Amino acid sequence: MDVREQESRWNMKKVICLFVLFLLIIVYSLVMDHVKQGEQEKRATLYEINEEEKETIKWVDFKVTAQALSKAYRYDVDSYGCKEHIEWIKLLALTASQTGGEFGKTALEKLDANAEKVLSGETTLDELGASQKYYDYYVEAYDAVLHGYVGEFEVEETDENGEVTFHKKYGLKAFSPIAKGFDYQDYDDFGVKRSYGYSRPHLGHDMMGLIGTPIVAVESGVIEALGWNQYGGWRIGIRSFDSKRYYYYAHLRQNFPYCKSLKEGSVVTAGDVIGYMGHTGYSAKENVNNIKTVHLHFGIELIFDEKRRAEGKELWIDCYELARFLSQNRVAVTRDDATKEWFRTYAMRDPETKKALQN
C-alpha cells in the first residue's frame, strides 16, 4: 500500500469519525432538550404549587409581647397626622422579620431603632423591609391579627349641661374582653392539654373571674355563632368585618348567658357588652355547669382560607400577650336594675360598623 492510499484511508476514517461525532452531538442535543423541557415543565408545576401555597398562610406563631405592642402603638398614635406616620403593624412586622418573630430585649431595641430611622425622614418601613426576606409575610400575618385595632373613631361625651356630643379620636378602638371594674386572673395557658371528648391542646386564653362578669366585644364585627357547644357551653362567635378574625367567647353564664338583644347576624361595636362570665360546657346537654372554675375562654382564630377552615384546618393564636395589651383599654359599664343587664357607659362610633350597617 502506497503513501497516497494510506492517506486516503486515513482521511476517510476522519470523515467517518467526524460524521459519527456530529450525529452524537445532535442526539445529545435532542436528549438534553427533552430533559430540559421536562425539567421546565416540572419546575413550572412546582412553581404553580408553591405560588398556590404562598397565597395562603398556614401558620402564624404570634409571639409579639404586650410591651412590644405598646411601644409600636405609641409610635403610631404619636406620629399620626405627621409626614412620617408610623403604622404599628408594619413596625412590628419589620422587627419580626429581623428577629425571626421573637420579641425579647434585642427586638425592642431594633423596634426603637427602626422607628427613629423613619421619624428622622431617613427611610420608610417598606424600604427597610425590602431587604428582609420575610417582611411581607409578617405584614400579612400581623395585619390578620391586628387589623382594625387602631384607627379613627368617635366617643360620646356629655357636658355639664347634659348635652351629648361625639368627638373624633385616633387610637386604640379594641377593648379587653373583661369590662372595667371587674377583677380577673389569667396566665398563658395556650396549648395546655385538654381531655374532655378527646385529647387536644387548649386553643385559647382563660380569664378567671366571678359569675356574671360582663364580657365585651374586643372588636367590631358580626355575630356568626350564638348558642350551645358541648365543649364551650354557651358561647358567642364574632367575625371581624374583614373576615380575617373569629373571636370565640365561651363558658358563659348558665340561664342568662347573653345580652338579650343579640342573635346570629347582629352587628356589634367594639366595647359592647355581649354576655356574662360563667362555667357552662363539657356536656352534650344544654345549660349545664360542668366546668370547675368560673372563667371566660377567649380565643382568636385567623382565617386566610375559608376552604381550609371548612376542612377543619383551623389556625388559632396565643392571645395572652394581646389580652395583656388590651387590658389598658377596658370599657366602663353600668347595670340596668330592671333588666339586670349591663351596658357600656359611653357609646362609641366605629366607622367600620357604620360601613357594615350601610352594606
Coordinates of C-alpha atoms in Angstrom, one line a residue:
M1 CA 0.0 0.0 0.0
D2 CA 1.5 3.3 -1.1
V3 CA 1.5 6.5 0.9
R4 CA -1.4 8.1 -1.1
E5 CA -3.6 5.1 -0.4
Q6 CA -2.8 5.2 3.3
E7 CA -3.6 9.0 3.4
S8 CA -6.9 8.4 1.6
R9 CA -8.0 5.7 4.0
W10 CA -6.9 7.9 7.0
N11 CA -8.9 10.8 5.6
M12 CA -11.9 8.6 5.2
K13 CA -11.7 7.4 8.8
K14 CA -11.5 11.0 9.9
V15 CA -14.6 11.9 7.9
I16 CA -16.5 8.9 9.3
C17 CA -15.4 9.8 12.9
L18 CA -16.4 13.5 12.4
F19 CA -19.8 12.3 11.0
V20 CA -20.4 10.0 13.9
L21 CA -19.4 12.7 16.3
F22 CA -21.8 15.1 14.6
L23 CA -24.6 12.6 14.9
L24 CA -23.7 12.0 18.6
I25 CA -23.8 15.8 19.2
I26 CA -27.3 16.0 17.5
V27 CA -28.6 13.1 19.5
Y28 CA -27.2 14.5 22.7
S29 CA -28.7 17.9 22.0
L30 CA -32.1 16.3 21.3
V31 CA -31.9 14.3 24.5
M32 CA -30.9 17.3 26.6
D33 CA -33.6 19.5 25.0
H34 CA -36.1 16.8 26.0
V35 CA -34.7 16.6 29.6
K36 CA -34.6 20.4 29.9
Q37 CA -38.2 20.6 28.7
G38 CA -39.2 18.0 31.2
E39 CA -37.4 19.9 34.0
Q40 CA -39.0 23.2 32.9
E41 CA -42.4 21.5 33.0
K42 CA -41.7 20.1 36.4
R43 CA -40.4 23.4 37.6
A44 CA -43.5 25.2 36.3
T45 CA -45.7 22.7 38.1
L46 CA -43.7 23.1 41.3
Y47 CA -43.8 26.9 40.9
E48 CA -47.6 26.8 40.5
I49 CA -47.9 24.7 43.6
N50 CA -45.5 27.0 45.5
E51 CA -47.4 30.0 44.3
E52 CA -50.6 28.4 45.4
E53 CA -49.1 27.7 48.8
K54 CA -47.9 31.3 49.1
E55 CA -51.4 32.6 48.6
T56 CA -52.5 31.0 51.9
I57 CA -50.7 31.4 55.2
K58 CA -51.0 28.1 57.0
W59 CA -49.4 29.0 60.4
V60 CA -48.8 32.1 62.5
D61 CA -46.8 31.9 65.7
F62 CA -47.8 35.2 67.3
K63 CA -45.1 36.0 69.8
V64 CA -45.4 39.8 70.0
T65 CA -45.3 40.8 73.7
A66 CA -47.6 43.3 75.3
Q67 CA -44.5 45.6 75.8
A68 CA -43.7 45.5 72.0
L69 CA -47.4 46.1 71.1
S70 CA -47.5 49.1 73.5
K71 CA -44.3 50.6 72.0
A72 CA -45.4 50.2 68.4
Y73 CA -48.8 51.5 69.3
R74 CA -47.4 54.7 70.9
Y75 CA -45.2 55.3 67.8
D76 CA -48.3 55.0 65.6
V77 CA -50.5 57.3 67.7
D78 CA -47.8 59.9 68.3
S79 CA -46.9 60.2 64.6
Y80 CA -50.5 60.2 63.4
G81 CA -51.1 63.1 61.0
C82 CA -47.3 63.7 60.6
K83 CA -45.5 63.2 57.3
E84 CA -43.6 60.3 58.8
H85 CA -46.6 58.4 60.2
I86 CA -45.5 55.0 61.6
E87 CA -48.0 52.2 61.0
W88 CA -47.7 50.0 64.1
I89 CA -48.4 46.7 62.2
K90 CA -45.6 47.4 59.7
L91 CA -43.2 48.4 62.5
L92 CA -43.9 45.1 64.3
A93 CA -43.6 43.2 61.1
L94 CA -40.3 44.8 60.2
T95 CA -38.9 44.0 63.7
A96 CA -40.2 40.4 63.5
S97 CA -38.5 39.9 60.1
Q98 CA -35.2 41.0 61.7
T99 CA -35.5 38.8 64.7
G100 CA -37.3 35.7 63.4
G101 CA -40.5 36.6 65.2
E102 CA -39.0 36.8 68.7
F103 CA -39.7 39.9 70.8
G104 CA -37.1 40.0 73.6
K105 CA -34.9 42.8 74.7
T106 CA -33.0 42.9 71.4
A107 CA -36.2 43.1 69.4
L108 CA -37.4 46.1 71.4
E109 CA -34.1 47.9 70.7
K110 CA -34.5 47.1 67.0
L111 CA -38.1 48.4 67.1
D112 CA -36.9 51.7 68.5
A113 CA -34.1 52.0 66.0
N114 CA -36.4 51.3 63.1
A115 CA -38.9 53.9 64.3
E116 CA -36.2 56.5 64.8
K117 CA -35.0 56.0 61.2
V118 CA -38.4 56.6 59.9
L119 CA -39.2 59.6 62.1
S120 CA -35.9 61.2 61.0
G121 CA -37.1 61.0 57.4
E122 CA -34.1 58.8 56.5
T123 CA -36.3 56.0 55.1
T124 CA -39.7 54.2 55.3
L125 CA -40.7 51.0 56.9
D126 CA -41.4 49.4 53.5
E127 CA -37.9 50.5 52.3
L128 CA -36.3 48.9 55.4
G129 CA -38.5 45.8 54.9
A130 CA -37.5 45.4 51.2
S131 CA -34.2 43.8 52.3
Q132 CA -35.9 41.4 54.7
K133 CA -36.9 38.1 53.2
Y134 CA -40.0 37.6 55.4
Y135 CA -41.2 41.1 55.8
D136 CA -44.2 40.7 53.5
Y137 CA -45.2 37.5 55.4
Y138 CA -45.2 39.3 58.8
V139 CA -47.1 42.2 57.4
E140 CA -49.8 39.9 56.2
A141 CA -49.8 37.8 59.3
Y142 CA -49.8 40.6 61.8
D143 CA -52.4 42.5 59.8
A144 CA -54.6 39.5 60.1
V145 CA -54.2 39.6 63.9
L146 CA -54.3 43.4 64.5
H147 CA -56.2 45.0 61.6
G148 CA -58.8 47.5 62.8
Y149 CA -57.5 47.7 66.4
V150 CA -56.1 51.2 65.8
G151 CA -57.8 53.9 63.8
E152 CA -60.3 56.8 63.8
F153 CA -63.5 56.6 65.9
E154 CA -65.9 58.9 67.8
V155 CA -66.6 58.8 71.5
E156 CA -69.7 60.1 73.3
E157 CA -69.1 62.9 75.7
T158 CA -71.6 64.6 78.0
D159 CA -71.0 68.2 79.0
E160 CA -72.1 69.9 82.3
N161 CA -75.5 70.8 80.8
G162 CA -76.2 67.2 79.9
E163 CA -75.7 67.7 76.2
V164 CA -74.4 64.7 74.4
T165 CA -71.9 65.1 71.6
F166 CA -69.4 62.9 69.7
H167 CA -65.7 63.7 69.4
K168 CA -63.4 62.3 66.8
K169 CA -60.3 60.5 68.1
Y170 CA -57.5 58.3 66.8
G171 CA -56.1 55.5 68.8
L172 CA -56.9 52.1 70.2
K173 CA -60.5 51.1 69.4
A174 CA -60.3 47.5 70.5
F175 CA -61.1 46.5 74.1
S176 CA -60.2 43.9 76.7
P177 CA -62.9 41.2 76.8
I178 CA -63.4 41.9 80.5
A179 CA -65.3 45.1 81.4
K180 CA -63.7 47.8 83.6
G181 CA -64.1 47.4 87.3
F182 CA -64.3 43.6 87.3
D183 CA -61.3 41.6 88.7
Y184 CA -59.9 38.6 86.9
Q185 CA -56.8 36.5 86.9
D186 CA -55.0 34.9 84.0
Y187 CA -51.8 33.2 82.8
D188 CA -50.5 31.9 79.5
D189 CA -52.2 28.6 79.1
F190 CA -52.3 28.3 75.3
G191 CA -51.5 24.7 74.2
V192 CA -52.1 23.1 77.6
K193 CA -53.7 19.7 77.3
R194 CA -57.4 19.2 77.4
S195 CA -59.1 15.8 77.7
Y196 CA -62.9 16.2 77.5
G197 CA -64.2 14.4 74.5
Y198 CA -60.7 13.7 73.2
S199 CA -57.1 14.7 74.0
R200 CA -56.4 18.1 72.4
P201 CA -54.5 21.3 73.1
H202 CA -56.1 24.4 74.6
L203 CA -56.5 26.8 71.8
G204 CA -57.4 29.9 73.7
H205 CA -56.8 32.0 76.8
D206 CA -58.7 31.5 80.1
M207 CA -59.5 34.6 82.2
M208 CA -60.8 33.6 85.6
G209 CA -63.4 35.8 87.4
L210 CA -66.8 35.9 89.0
I211 CA -70.1 34.6 87.6
G212 CA -71.9 37.4 85.8
T213 CA -68.8 39.5 84.9
P214 CA -69.7 41.4 81.8
I215 CA -68.0 40.2 78.7
V216 CA -67.5 42.7 75.9
A217 CA -66.7 42.5 72.2
V218 CA -63.0 43.1 71.6
E219 CA -63.5 44.3 68.1
S220 CA -66.5 45.3 66.0
G221 CA -68.0 42.6 63.8
V222 CA -70.9 40.3 63.1
I223 CA -72.2 37.5 65.4
E224 CA -71.5 34.3 63.5
A225 CA -72.4 31.8 66.2
L226 CA -74.6 32.0 69.2
G227 CA -75.8 29.0 71.2
W228 CA -74.7 25.8 72.9
N229 CA -71.5 24.0 72.2
Q230 CA -70.7 20.9 74.3
Y231 CA -67.1 22.0 74.7
G232 CA -67.6 25.7 75.2
G233 CA -71.0 25.7 76.7
W234 CA -73.0 28.8 76.0
R235 CA -70.7 30.7 73.6
I236 CA -70.6 33.5 71.1
G237 CA -68.5 33.6 67.9
I238 CA -67.9 37.0 66.3
R239 CA -66.3 37.5 62.9
S240 CA -64.4 40.7 62.1
F241 CA -65.7 42.9 59.2
D242 CA -62.6 42.0 57.1
S243 CA -63.4 38.2 57.8
K244 CA -59.8 37.5 59.0
R245 CA -60.6 37.1 62.7
Y246 CA -63.1 34.9 64.5
Y247 CA -63.5 35.7 68.2
Y248 CA -64.6 32.9 70.5
Y249 CA -66.1 33.7 73.9
A250 CA -67.1 30.5 75.8
H251 CA -68.3 29.1 79.1
L252 CA -70.9 31.9 79.5
R253 CA -73.3 32.1 82.4
Q254 CA -76.0 29.5 82.9
N255 CA -79.6 30.6 82.2
F256 CA -78.6 34.2 81.3
P257 CA -75.5 33.9 79.0
Y258 CA -76.0 36.7 76.5
C259 CA -77.2 40.2 76.1
K260 CA -80.9 39.7 75.3
S261 CA -80.9 41.7 72.0
L262 CA -78.3 39.6 70.3
K263 CA -78.8 37.0 67.6
E264 CA -76.8 35.5 64.8
G265 CA -76.2 38.2 62.2
S266 CA -76.3 41.0 64.7
V267 CA -73.7 43.7 64.2
V268 CA -71.8 44.7 67.4
T269 CA -69.4 47.6 68.0
A270 CA -66.1 47.1 69.9
G271 CA -66.8 47.5 73.7
D272 CA -70.4 46.4 73.5
V273 CA -71.5 44.1 76.3
I274 CA -72.3 40.7 74.6
G275 CA -72.5 38.2 77.5
Y276 CA -71.7 37.2 81.0
M277 CA -69.0 35.0 82.6
G278 CA -69.9 31.6 83.8
H279 CA -68.7 28.0 83.8
T280 CA -71.0 26.1 81.4
G281 CA -69.8 23.4 79.0
Y282 CA -68.3 19.9 78.8
S283 CA -71.8 18.5 78.3
A284 CA -73.9 17.4 75.3
K285 CA -76.9 18.5 77.3
E286 CA -77.5 22.3 77.2
N287 CA -77.3 24.8 80.1
V288 CA -75.1 22.6 82.2
N289 CA -72.3 23.8 84.5
N290 CA -69.6 21.2 84.1
I291 CA -66.5 23.5 84.2
K292 CA -65.0 23.6 87.6
T293 CA -63.6 27.1 87.5
V294 CA -65.6 30.2 86.6
H295 CA -63.8 31.8 83.6
L296 CA -64.0 33.2 80.1
H297 CA -62.4 31.2 77.4
F298 CA -61.2 33.8 74.9
G299 CA -59.9 32.6 71.6
I300 CA -58.9 34.2 68.3
E301 CA -58.9 32.2 65.1
L302 CA -57.2 33.6 62.0
I303 CA -58.8 32.8 58.7
F304 CA -56.8 33.1 55.5
D305 CA -58.7 30.4 53.5
E306 CA -62.4 29.5 54.0
K307 CA -61.9 26.1 52.3
R308 CA -59.1 25.1 54.7
R309 CA -61.3 26.2 57.7
A310 CA -64.2 24.2 56.4
E311 CA -61.9 21.2 56.3
G312 CA -61.1 21.6 60.0
K313 CA -57.6 23.2 59.4
E314 CA -58.1 26.0 61.9
L315 CA -55.4 28.5 62.8
W316 CA -55.7 29.7 66.4
I317 CA -53.1 32.0 68.0
D318 CA -51.9 32.5 71.5
C319 CA -53.6 35.7 72.6
Y320 CA -52.3 36.0 76.2
E321 CA -49.9 38.9 75.4
L322 CA -52.6 40.5 73.3
A323 CA -55.1 40.4 76.2
R324 CA -52.4 42.0 78.4
F325 CA -52.0 44.8 75.9
L326 CA -55.8 45.3 75.6
S327 CA -56.1 45.5 79.4
Q328 CA -55.2 49.2 79.1
N329 CA -58.5 49.7 77.3
R330 CA -61.4 48.3 79.4
V331 CA -64.8 49.7 78.8
A332 CA -66.8 51.2 81.6
V333 CA -70.3 49.6 82.1
T334 CA -73.5 50.3 84.0
R335 CA -76.2 48.0 85.2
D336 CA -79.9 48.3 84.3
D337 CA -81.6 47.0 87.5
A338 CA -84.9 46.4 85.8
T339 CA -83.5 44.1 83.1
K340 CA -80.4 43.0 85.1
E341 CA -78.3 43.7 82.0
W342 CA -75.0 45.6 81.7
F343 CA -74.4 48.2 79.1
R344 CA -71.4 50.3 78.2
T345 CA -71.5 53.7 79.9
Y346 CA -70.4 55.8 76.9
A347 CA -71.2 55.0 73.2
M348 CA -68.5 54.7 70.6
R349 CA -69.0 55.1 66.9
D350 CA -66.7 52.9 64.7
P351 CA -66.6 53.9 61.0
E352 CA -66.3 50.2 60.2
T353 CA -69.6 49.4 62.0
K354 CA -71.3 52.2 60.1
K355 CA -70.0 50.9 56.8
A356 CA -71.1 47.4 57.6
L357 CA -74.7 48.5 58.5
Q358 CA -74.9 50.5 55.3
N359 CA -74.0 47.4 53.3

